[in-house]
Amino acid sequence: MKPVLRLGLIGSGFMGRAHAFGFATAARVFDLPFRVEFACLADATAEVAAAAAARLGFARSTADWRAMAADPAIDLIDITAPNALHRDMALAALAAGKPVYCEKPLAPTAVEAAGMAAAAAAAGVATQVGFNYLANPLIALARQMIAGGELGEIASYRGIHAEDYMADPAAPWSFRLDPVGGGVLVDLGSHALATAEFLIGPIARVMADCVTRFAHRPGPDGAARAVAVDDVTRAFLRFANGASGSLEASWIATGRTMQHDFEVYGSRGALVFTQERFNELRYFDTRDRRGRHGFRTITAGPEHPPYGDFCPAPGHQLGFNDLKAIEIAGFLDALAGRAPEPFGFAAGARVQALVEAVQGSAAEGGWRDV
Amino acid sequence: MKPVLRLGLIGSGFMGRAHAFGFATAARVFDLPFRVEFACLADATAEVAAAAAARLGFARSTADWRAMAADPAIDLIDITAPNALHRDMALAALAAGKPVYCEKPLAPTAVEAAGMAAAAAAAGVATQVGFNYLANPLIALARQMIAGGELGEIASYRGIHAEDYMADPAAPWSFRLDPVGGGVLVDLGSHALATAEFLIGPIARVMADCVTRFAHRPGPDGAARAVAVDDVTRAFLRFANGASGSLEASWIATGRTMQHDFEVYGSRGALVFTQERFNELRYFDTRDRRGRHGFRTITAGPEHPPYGDFCPAPGHQLGFNDLKAIEIAGFLDALAGRAPEPFGFAAGARVQALVEAVQGSAAEGGWRDV
Amino acid sequence: MKPVLRLGLIGSGFMGRAHAFGFATAARVFDLPFRVEFACLADATAEVAAAAAARLGFARSTADWRAMAADPAIDLIDITAPNALHRDMALAALAAGKPVYCEKPLAPTAVEAAGMAAAAAAAGVATQVGFNYLANPLIALARQMIAGGELGEIASYRGIHAEDYMADPAAPWSFRLDPVGGGVLVDLGSHALATAEFLIGPIARVMADCVTRFAHRPGPDGAARAVAVDDVTRAFLRFANGASGSLEASWIATGRTMQHDFEVYGSRGALVFTQERFNELRYFDTRDRRGRHGFRTITAGPEHPPYGDFCPAPGHQLGFNDLKAIEIAGFLDALAGRAPEPFGFAAGARVQALVEAVQGSAAEGGWRDV
Amino acid sequence: MKPVLRLGLIGSGFMGRAHAFGFATAARVFDLPFRVEFACLADATAEVAAAAAARLGFARSTADWRAMAADPAIDLIDITAPNALHRDMALAALAAGKPVYCEKPLAPTAVEAAGMAAAAAAAGVATQVGFNYLANPLIALARQMIAGGELGEIASYRGIHAEDYMADPAAPWSFRLDPVGGGVLVDLGSHALATAEFLIGPIARVMADCVTRFAHRPGPDGAARAVAVDDVTRAFLRFANGASGSLEASWIATGRTMQHDFEVYGSRGALVFTQERFNELRYFDTRDRRGRHGFRTITAGPEHPPYGDFCPAPGHQLGFNDLKAIEIAGFLDALAGRAPEPFGFAAGARVQALVEAVQGSAAEGGWRDV
């Protein structure tokens, strides 16, 4: 009989719903080390929480997340509340000795995020930050190929995360454009940074350019309102392993809805990926016979765990929501001690340190170590 | 409070599991008209059934599917048992006045399948056959564009379903190669036929060629064993609307894992699709400005219902398992009377009639009406 | 010092110009076995011929192609005149013992074409028919891979040539729609047939469907005029080597300008090609390591002769006109006896026999041997 | 009767041959304003020059390029000699009042290149530098769409030129790795810079990173030899029109043979291009109907001059050598005063100024105006 894991979920918006779905899917698809019980759901008011608990299948609900974090009848705290609250919630759960699953970003500043990582280490519990692109079996394959030397010595890297949701200059001013909202580097660039280190290893130095393309946007009263954050950020990268690279984050890339791309070039091979077709990975192998060589398109299949848990036949394709289930399963394996943390608070804090290094470099106009 | 729908699932193999997942996902993603209760699971033995019920979350289990079909405490019978049993199970459920959800194919012959459709009509209940590719929001878009005249008068059609699981001539003989197994036309061609009529409307005539490429395969004792079914089937099509077309089913298409493709050419536009990238639909519009025209790649997004129920942002991509949830939600809407049957027994029987017309044409070497 | 080859060109329209360019390009790109002299140009009138000779760089001109065909000061006759004249011109040249280069089709009927092939054999001279897609270095690679066993035993084939120049039902009636024009099978299907045999070897049997989708087109006076030829033709194929296949020719494929495609599936590999990107050939090798396998995109480069004669670096791409130069160079090599005929009159007559077999099969509604 | 233009070509290596072909092709394809006469070919020795003149069809030959540059019987000097000689040759020709066609780069330094541009202006003759990618009809279309406002306000730009000819760290040391060779920025980055300004307009500021990934390469004696130039260079760009962008040049991009790519994002549309498929241009138009929108693939055709001069039908594709013919035709039109210079010495000098700004920025680690 599997041990029970009593889940306390904070938040029931889009992300809260996605997490609830993810836990349910993970339970059906994988042989998880725990039987996860949807124990309690916390939200801003008792009414909202009760309705969401009924809808999502939680046994209880509360308007008091602090009480839930301290409650000995809860084993795991899952945070999908607004970003500004992540830190206090996570620290409260860690103080109670509970493992924590938290959406990105951990905290407004890298120092605070580092503090959270330190608290997690002190508590000795597993943690997880939601960087779901990394849960893709083909990203895992790419990482394994790079780490295993299949590409030889890594020479260069190109990473992008570009979308178009702010591409229209007439799009109304929103919270995203406030310094607290963070800008595109925080919103999308953090994903590109996470992917870069996940694949290639530590970044040693950065030099960056943060650009506000549209300095004003129409406010609610129609009057122009100043934009305080970046529309596009670009960075040069130096990895600890000697490779160099670049990175771009943009939310004004007209027509792009999911250009989370990378290209890795090594002395023996290359990989090219786009999240626009995330069930495919293009691979060039320098050892292929001359005249028959070229980039091949690897399609996700049972050879790429845990694809086979979703479908026994190749080529059927995973969906975005499946990636969340994989992320959750990986975290639960870590909780059970049968695998390392997929992307814990230390990794999340590291991304925020990288974000600040990029911002600092852009502000100063020069290279910065990280 | 939503009415309860008590589900009786027959079978707990790969497809049984997929159906249970599909119901669970549908319940989380959609605002279904029912609260589906996992009431009872039937399988070959009491032990197998009990274990599966526990694993998949069913309240009860049984080795007696006939009793379950007749049980007034069950509202819906879902059949994922081996093909040979589909007919008896469905007829038993219909005799008890229960709606039925049945994996394809309905029955070994078109006559029997037609009898099942007649029984469903007589019972006055909704039914559903599992042709899950049709649940894709972009296939729905294609159908709507064609029906709405966006492509003008339809001129020609090309449909394919090709995979490679029998491509190796040294692959051992298996049940698939027995006449009862049916061959590639039954296995994959049925999907291509269903898609063709779903998009273009009724097929009026066919002329076909059924080919056994590898006449023998190694049997379990190593000795060559004769193959009785088709490895590739091709057909010419005439649609009632005047369009002509072709169709190919192959399980010896080396390297292909999911080439369920179609191309539709009309007087005002064209559509090109492959299941290999089923979140994309290519569209040519003759009204585009000269010099700026070309096939455009439509990417699935919230404009294509029910994509938005899975994800509020475009470009994130649905997975294969999501299609099953859409199929189930559509069927439940039909059960509740709020939408027509997506693909009921009459449609399933029609596919089998088409399959037999294709086989008959190939046997006689000439055209055949359907 | 290279021997001189004195060229007599008949016709100076688009194709005449293309041939003149092709000879000139071939002379610059390749180390040809001859120094080709633009000796004489024949056209319908002395004026037209003189103007074209001046424009294209021919030394002399004439309105009497018969005299030119017989002229001992001419070594090679190149025919780009209207189709109806091909046969008489070629026979006259062959009667004079001259090698002939002739645009397709050789003659209105297969019997006449066979007669031309016999005349060429009797004359003992090299001949060439213009099927320029076959001059592509990557088509040569595909042929060589198939012949060399790299794909194993060939299991199935799919060939298409589809364009859209008659896709608009309101497009005015033209000579193409007359029986003499020939229809889409003659116009485009002949290319698809030539490619099929070039790659796979002899076709043994065919069964076909010839469709006139738009039975009337507006004539010059606006009144509907009956269309006597096919808009789409489809065929099933059986090759002598045991493989089966299909073929489609269409000129109503809206949005397609150059869909000359093929897919070849063998027991050890597969090839996928489209003329839309004719510098690329997709190749699947079953021996690739599991989990790293997939279709690879071979890009034309110096490893694929004679690409290197055009450009020493890979990836730069050949253009359509370059294919004509390759065709010409291959023919001149055959003339010099240093290579076999690339696609002589026998091959051209064979294509016309295939065309007639396809037409006959469609008329009778059954299989036909070829 | 067209005026004669007597060509004096310097150099008969790969590029000299390509120029001779280009002039010949241009003369056949286009209605040029001149009848170009292959008057004289100069090379390092009289023997080499004489052999090349015979091979390429020049009337005379010489080992004395200075004499040829001054010769009143020569109207146009075309320079394909080693880079180190470009400047002296061009200045000599300009001093004699002759127009000049010169391969890139103009000179080792931007100051010298600017001097050449000044000399050209003083001489009042047309000049041309060989940046042949820009001669692509689809690049012309992209430029025209941007300039005509079809993309709205330009927001961001991404440019790349990556190949793999130095990707193998064991590749032997060569002249390219010498400071005089210039490195990848000079070799490939100059193309990316030229394309960026050709499309978007003047670059105002740059910040760059020049990286030597493999600090040593095996010398002719097998001993490691230091590499003095960049393997990868990346730059941030600010355009005068307010757009920002990035640029990358790499010769260590394993598997890439022709990744000359760009992406342009504007407020009303976007363009995506790769030289790997240079007969295609992807275009997103924000005004497309929602639910039917997506990047469309524009294929080169007669609507995109001067494609129609090569082929009257769309989709047939131009080759790389055709681009050289277009470049030459454009230059001859400029010589005849019937069009502006496509890319004269001032434009070529500008590219070198950009190259030096990029190098300077990288050396100093900060932004630099250009």
Coordinates of C-alpha atoms in Angstrom, one line a residue, chain B:
Chain B
M1 CA -26.3 19.9 -9.1
K2 CA -25.3 17.8 -12.2
P3 CA -27.0 14.5 -12.8
V4 CA -24.8 11.5 -12.1
L5 CA -23.8 9.1 -14.9
R6 CA -22.7 5.7 -13.7
L7 CA -20.0 4.3 -16.0
G8 CA -19.6 0.6 -16.6
L9 CA -16.3 0.0 -18.3
I10 CA -15.5 -3.4 -20.0
G11 CA -11.8 -4.1 -20.4
S12 CA -8.8 -2.7 -18.6
G13 CA -6.0 -3.1 -21.1
F14 CA -4.3 -0.2 -22.9
M15 CA -7.6 1.1 -24.3
G16 CA -9.5 0.6 -21.1
R17 CA -6.9 2.6 -19.3
A18 CA -7.0 5.3 -22.0
H19 CA -10.8 5.5 -21.6
A20 CA -10.6 5.9 -17.9
F21 CA -8.0 8.6 -18.3
G22 CA -10.1 10.2 -20.9
F23 CA -13.2 10.4 -18.7
A24 CA -11.1 11.8 -15.9
T25 CA -9.5 14.4 -18.0
A26 CA -12.8 15.3 -19.6
A27 CA -14.3 15.9 -16.2
R28 CA -11.5 18.2 -15.2
V29 CA -11.2 20.1 -18.4
F30 CA -14.8 20.5 -19.5
D31 CA -18.0 21.6 -17.8
L32 CA -19.6 18.2 -18.6
P33 CA -23.4 17.8 -18.4
F34 CA -22.9 14.9 -16.0
R35 CA -20.9 14.0 -13.0
V36 CA -19.4 10.7 -14.2
E37 CA -19.1 8.1 -11.5
F38 CA -16.6 5.2 -12.1
A39 CA -19.2 2.6 -11.0
C40 CA -18.1 -0.7 -12.2
L41 CA -15.3 -2.4 -14.2
A42 CA -15.7 -5.7 -15.9
D43 CA -12.9 -7.9 -17.2
A44 CA -12.2 -11.5 -18.0
T45 CA -11.7 -12.8 -14.5
A46 CA -12.8 -11.5 -11.1
E47 CA -9.1 -11.0 -10.1
V48 CA -8.1 -9.0 -13.1
A49 CA -11.2 -6.9 -12.8
A50 CA -10.7 -6.2 -9.1
A51 CA -7.1 -5.2 -9.5
A52 CA -8.0 -2.9 -12.4
A53 CA -10.9 -1.4 -10.6
A54 CA -8.6 -0.5 -7.7
R55 CA -5.9 0.9 -10.0
L56 CA -8.3 2.9 -12.1
G57 CA -10.6 4.1 -9.3
F58 CA -13.8 2.1 -10.0
A59 CA -16.1 1.4 -7.1
R60 CA -16.9 -2.2 -8.0
S61 CA -15.7 -4.9 -10.4
T62 CA -17.1 -8.0 -12.0
A63 CA -16.2 -10.9 -14.3
D64 CA -19.7 -10.9 -15.7
W65 CA -20.1 -8.1 -18.3
R66 CA -23.6 -9.4 -19.2
A67 CA -24.8 -8.7 -15.7
M68 CA -23.2 -5.3 -15.7
A69 CA -24.9 -4.5 -19.1
A70 CA -28.2 -5.3 -17.6
D71 CA -27.6 -3.7 -14.2
P72 CA -30.0 -0.8 -13.6
A73 CA -27.3 0.9 -11.5
I74 CA -25.2 1.4 -14.6
D75 CA -26.1 4.2 -17.0
L76 CA -23.4 3.9 -19.7
I77 CA -21.5 0.9 -21.1
D78 CA -18.0 1.5 -22.4
I79 CA -16.5 -1.3 -24.5
T80 CA -12.7 -1.7 -24.8
A81 CA -12.7 -5.5 -24.9
P82 CA -11.2 -7.5 -27.8
N83 CA -12.8 -6.8 -31.1
A84 CA -14.5 -10.1 -31.4
L85 CA -16.7 -9.3 -28.4
H86 CA -17.8 -5.8 -29.3
R87 CA -21.0 -6.8 -31.0
D88 CA -22.4 -9.0 -28.3
M89 CA -21.5 -6.5 -25.6
A90 CA -23.0 -3.6 -27.4
L91 CA -26.2 -5.4 -28.3
A92 CA -26.7 -6.5 -24.7
A93 CA -26.3 -2.9 -23.4
L94 CA -28.6 -1.5 -26.1
A95 CA -31.1 -4.2 -25.2
A96 CA -31.0 -2.9 -21.7
G97 CA -31.7 0.6 -23.1
K98 CA -28.2 1.9 -22.3
P99 CA -26.1 4.2 -24.4
V100 CA -22.9 2.6 -25.6
Y101 CA -19.4 3.8 -26.2
C102 CA -17.4 1.3 -28.3
E103 CA -13.9 1.1 -29.6
K104 CA -13.6 0.4 -33.4
P105 CA -14.4 -1.8 -35.2
L106 CA -18.0 -2.4 -34.3
A107 CA -18.2 -5.9 -35.7
P108 CA -16.4 -8.3 -38.1
T109 CA -18.8 -7.6 -40.9
A110 CA -20.6 -4.6 -42.2
V111 CA -23.9 -6.4 -42.0
E112 CA -23.4 -7.0 -38.3
A113 CA -22.3 -3.4 -37.7
A114 CA -25.4 -2.2 -39.5
G115 CA -27.4 -4.4 -37.2
M116 CA -25.8 -2.7 -34.2
A117 CA -26.6 0.7 -35.7
A118 CA -30.2 -0.4 -36.2
A119 CA -30.3 -1.6 -32.6
A120 CA -29.0 1.7 -31.4
A121 CA -31.6 3.6 -33.4
A122 CA -34.3 1.3 -32.1
A123 CA -33.2 1.8 -28.5
G124 CA -33.2 5.5 -29.1
V125 CA -29.9 6.1 -27.2
A126 CA -26.8 7.9 -28.2
T127 CA -23.7 5.8 -29.2
Q128 CA -20.1 6.6 -29.9
V129 CA -17.4 4.8 -31.8
G130 CA -13.8 5.6 -31.0
F131 CA -12.3 7.4 -34.1
N132 CA -10.2 9.8 -32.0
Y133 CA -8.3 11.6 -34.8
L134 CA -11.7 13.3 -35.6
A135 CA -11.7 14.9 -32.2
N136 CA -8.9 17.2 -33.1
P137 CA -10.0 20.9 -33.1
L138 CA -8.1 21.5 -36.3
I139 CA -10.0 18.6 -38.0
A140 CA -13.2 20.2 -36.8
L141 CA -12.0 23.5 -38.3
A142 CA -11.2 21.8 -41.6
R143 CA -14.6 20.3 -41.8
Q144 CA -16.3 23.6 -40.9
M145 CA -14.2 25.5 -43.6
I146 CA -15.2 22.9 -46.2
A147 CA -18.9 22.8 -45.2
G148 CA -19.0 26.6 -45.0
G149 CA -17.7 27.0 -48.6
E150 CA -14.3 28.6 -47.6
L151 CA -12.6 26.3 -50.1
G152 CA -15.2 26.8 -52.8
E153 CA -16.2 23.7 -54.8
I154 CA -14.2 20.7 -53.7
A155 CA -12.2 19.3 -56.6
S156 CA -10.0 16.6 -55.2
Y157 CA -8.9 14.8 -52.1
R158 CA -5.9 12.7 -51.0
G159 CA -6.0 10.7 -47.8
I160 CA -3.3 8.5 -46.2
H161 CA -2.8 6.5 -43.1
A162 CA 0.6 4.9 -43.1
E163 CA 2.7 3.5 -40.3
D164 CA 5.7 1.1 -40.2
Y165 CA 4.9 -1.5 -37.6
M166 CA 4.9 -4.3 -40.2
A167 CA 7.6 -2.8 -42.4
D168 CA 10.3 -5.3 -41.5
P169 CA 9.7 -8.5 -43.6
A170 CA 11.4 -10.4 -40.8
A171 CA 8.9 -9.3 -38.2
P172 CA 7.2 -12.3 -36.8
W173 CA 3.8 -13.5 -37.8
S174 CA 1.1 -12.2 -35.5
F175 CA -2.6 -12.1 -35.0
R176 CA -2.8 -9.0 -37.2
L177 CA -1.9 -11.1 -40.2
D178 CA -4.8 -13.5 -39.7
P179 CA -8.0 -12.8 -41.7
V180 CA -9.7 -12.2 -38.3
G181 CA -7.1 -9.5 -37.6
G182 CA -8.3 -7.8 -40.7
G183 CA -5.3 -6.3 -42.3
V184 CA -4.2 -2.8 -42.8
L185 CA -7.4 -1.6 -44.4
V186 CA -9.3 -2.6 -41.4
D187 CA -6.7 -1.4 -38.9
L188 CA -5.6 1.9 -40.5
G189 CA -7.6 2.4 -43.6
S190 CA -10.8 2.6 -41.6
H191 CA -9.4 5.8 -40.0
A192 CA -8.6 7.2 -43.5
L193 CA -12.1 6.4 -44.7
A194 CA -13.7 8.0 -41.6
T195 CA -11.7 11.1 -42.0
A196 CA -12.5 11.4 -45.8
E197 CA -16.2 11.3 -45.2
F198 CA -16.1 13.4 -42.1
L199 CA -14.5 16.2 -44.2
I200 CA -15.9 15.9 -47.7
G201 CA -19.2 14.0 -47.2
P202 CA -20.4 10.7 -48.6
I203 CA -18.3 8.5 -50.9
A204 CA -20.3 7.2 -53.8
R205 CA -18.0 4.8 -55.5
V206 CA -14.6 3.2 -54.9
M207 CA -12.1 1.2 -56.9
A208 CA -9.3 -0.4 -54.9
D209 CA -6.1 -2.4 -54.9
C210 CA -5.3 -4.6 -51.8
V211 CA -1.7 -5.8 -51.8
T212 CA 0.1 -8.3 -49.7
R213 CA 3.8 -7.3 -50.1
F214 CA 5.3 -10.0 -47.9
A215 CA 3.4 -13.2 -48.6
H216 CA 5.1 -15.0 -45.7
R217 CA 6.4 -14.0 -42.3
P218 CA 8.3 -16.1 -39.8
G219 CA 6.0 -18.0 -37.5
P220 CA 6.7 -18.8 -33.9
D221 CA 8.6 -22.0 -34.9
G222 CA 10.7 -20.0 -37.4
A223 CA 9.0 -21.6 -40.4
A224 CA 7.4 -19.3 -43.0
R225 CA 3.7 -18.8 -42.4
A226 CA 1.4 -17.4 -45.0
V227 CA 0.0 -13.9 -44.6
A228 CA -3.7 -13.7 -45.5
V229 CA -4.2 -9.9 -45.3
D230 CA -3.2 -6.7 -47.0
D231 CA 0.0 -4.8 -46.3
V232 CA -1.0 -1.8 -48.4
T233 CA -4.4 -0.9 -49.8
R234 CA -5.1 1.9 -52.2
A235 CA -8.4 3.2 -53.5
F236 CA -9.8 5.7 -55.9
L237 CA -12.8 7.6 -54.6
R238 CA -15.8 9.4 -56.0
F239 CA -17.7 11.6 -53.6
A240 CA -21.4 12.4 -53.9
N241 CA -20.5 16.1 -54.3
G242 CA -18.6 15.5 -57.5
A243 CA -15.1 15.5 -56.1
S244 CA -12.7 12.6 -56.8
G245 CA -10.0 11.4 -54.5
S246 CA -7.6 8.7 -53.4
L247 CA -6.8 6.9 -50.3
E248 CA -3.9 4.8 -49.0
A249 CA -3.4 2.6 -46.0
S250 CA -0.1 1.0 -45.3
W251 CA 1.7 -0.6 -42.4
I252 CA 4.9 -1.1 -44.2
A253 CA 5.8 2.6 -44.6
T254 CA 9.3 2.5 -43.1
G255 CA 10.0 5.4 -40.8
R256 CA 6.4 6.6 -40.5
T257 CA 4.8 6.4 -37.2
M258 CA 1.7 8.5 -37.7
Q259 CA 1.2 9.6 -41.3
H260 CA -2.5 10.2 -41.1
D261 CA -2.5 12.9 -43.8
F262 CA -5.0 14.6 -46.0
E263 CA -4.9 17.2 -48.8
V264 CA -8.1 18.9 -50.0
Y265 CA -8.2 21.0 -53.1
G266 CA -11.1 23.3 -53.8
S267 CA -11.8 26.1 -56.3
R268 CA -11.1 28.8 -53.7
G269 CA -8.6 27.2 -51.4
A270 CA -6.8 24.1 -50.2
L271 CA -6.0 22.4 -46.9
V272 CA -3.0 20.2 -46.1
F273 CA -2.8 18.2 -42.9
T274 CA -0.6 15.6 -41.3
Q275 CA -1.2 13.9 -37.9
E276 CA 2.6 14.0 -37.5
R277 CA 2.0 17.7 -36.6
F278 CA -1.6 17.6 -35.6
N279 CA -1.6 21.0 -34.0
E280 CA -1.0 22.6 -37.4
L281 CA -3.2 22.9 -40.4
R282 CA -1.9 24.4 -43.7
Y283 CA -4.3 26.6 -45.6
F284 CA -4.1 28.2 -49.0
D285 CA -6.6 31.0 -49.8
T286 CA -6.9 32.0 -53.5
R287 CA -8.0 35.4 -52.4
D288 CA -4.7 36.3 -50.9
R289 CA -2.9 39.1 -52.6
R290 CA -0.7 37.9 -55.5
G291 CA 2.9 38.0 -54.6
R292 CA 2.1 37.6 -50.9
H293 CA 0.2 34.4 -51.2
G294 CA 1.2 30.9 -50.1
F295 CA 0.2 28.1 -47.8
R296 CA -0.2 29.4 -44.2
T297 CA 0.3 27.4 -41.1
I298 CA -2.6 27.7 -38.8
T299 CA -1.6 26.7 -35.2
A300 CA -4.2 25.4 -32.8
G301 CA -5.3 28.0 -30.3
P302 CA -8.3 29.2 -28.4
E303 CA -10.1 30.2 -31.6
H304 CA -10.4 26.5 -32.3
P305 CA -12.8 25.0 -29.7
P306 CA -12.3 23.2 -27.5
Y307 CA -8.6 24.0 -27.4
G308 CA -9.3 26.9 -25.0
D309 CA -10.6 24.5 -22.4
F310 CA -7.2 22.9 -22.2
C311 CA -5.1 26.1 -22.3
P312 CA -6.0 29.8 -22.6
A313 CA -2.9 30.6 -24.7
P314 CA -2.3 29.6 -28.3
G315 CA 0.6 27.5 -29.5
H316 CA 0.9 25.3 -26.4
Q317 CA -0.3 22.1 -28.2
L318 CA -2.7 19.4 -27.4
G319 CA -1.5 15.8 -27.0
F320 CA -2.9 12.6 -28.3
N321 CA -4.6 11.7 -25.0
D322 CA -6.4 15.1 -25.0
L323 CA -8.1 14.0 -28.2
K324 CA -9.7 11.1 -26.3
A325 CA -11.0 13.5 -23.7
I326 CA -12.6 15.7 -26.4
E327 CA -14.2 12.7 -28.0
I328 CA -15.7 11.7 -24.6
A329 CA -16.9 15.2 -23.9
G330 CA -18.6 15.3 -27.3
F331 CA -20.3 12.1 -26.6
L332 CA -21.6 13.2 -23.2
D333 CA -23.0 16.3 -24.8
A334 CA -24.9 14.2 -27.2
L335 CA -26.1 12.0 -24.3
A336 CA -27.4 15.1 -22.7
G337 CA -29.1 16.1 -25.9
R338 CA -27.2 19.3 -26.2
A339 CA -25.3 18.4 -29.4
P340 CA -25.5 15.8 -32.1
E341 CA -23.7 12.5 -31.8
P342 CA -20.0 13.1 -32.9
F343 CA -19.6 9.7 -34.5
G344 CA -22.3 7.2 -33.5
F345 CA -22.9 3.6 -34.5
A346 CA -24.4 4.6 -37.8
A347 CA -21.2 6.4 -38.7
G348 CA -19.2 3.4 -37.5
A349 CA -21.2 1.0 -39.5
R350 CA -20.8 3.2 -42.5
V351 CA -17.0 3.0 -42.2
Q352 CA -17.3 -0.8 -42.2
A353 CA -19.5 -0.7 -45.3
L354 CA -16.9 1.4 -47.0
V355 CA -14.2 -1.1 -45.9
E356 CA -16.1 -4.0 -47.5
A357 CA -16.8 -2.0 -50.6
V358 CA -13.0 -1.4 -50.9
Q359 CA -12.3 -5.1 -50.4
G360 CA -15.0 -6.1 -52.8
S361 CA -13.7 -3.7 -55.5
A362 CA -10.2 -5.0 -55.1
A363 CA -11.4 -8.6 -55.3
E364 CA -13.3 -7.9 -58.5
G365 CA -10.9 -5.4 -60.0
G366 CA -13.5 -2.8 -60.8
W367 CA -15.6 0.1 -59.5
R368 CA -18.1 -0.5 -56.8
D369 CA -20.9 1.7 -55.5
V370 CA -21.3 2.2 -51.8

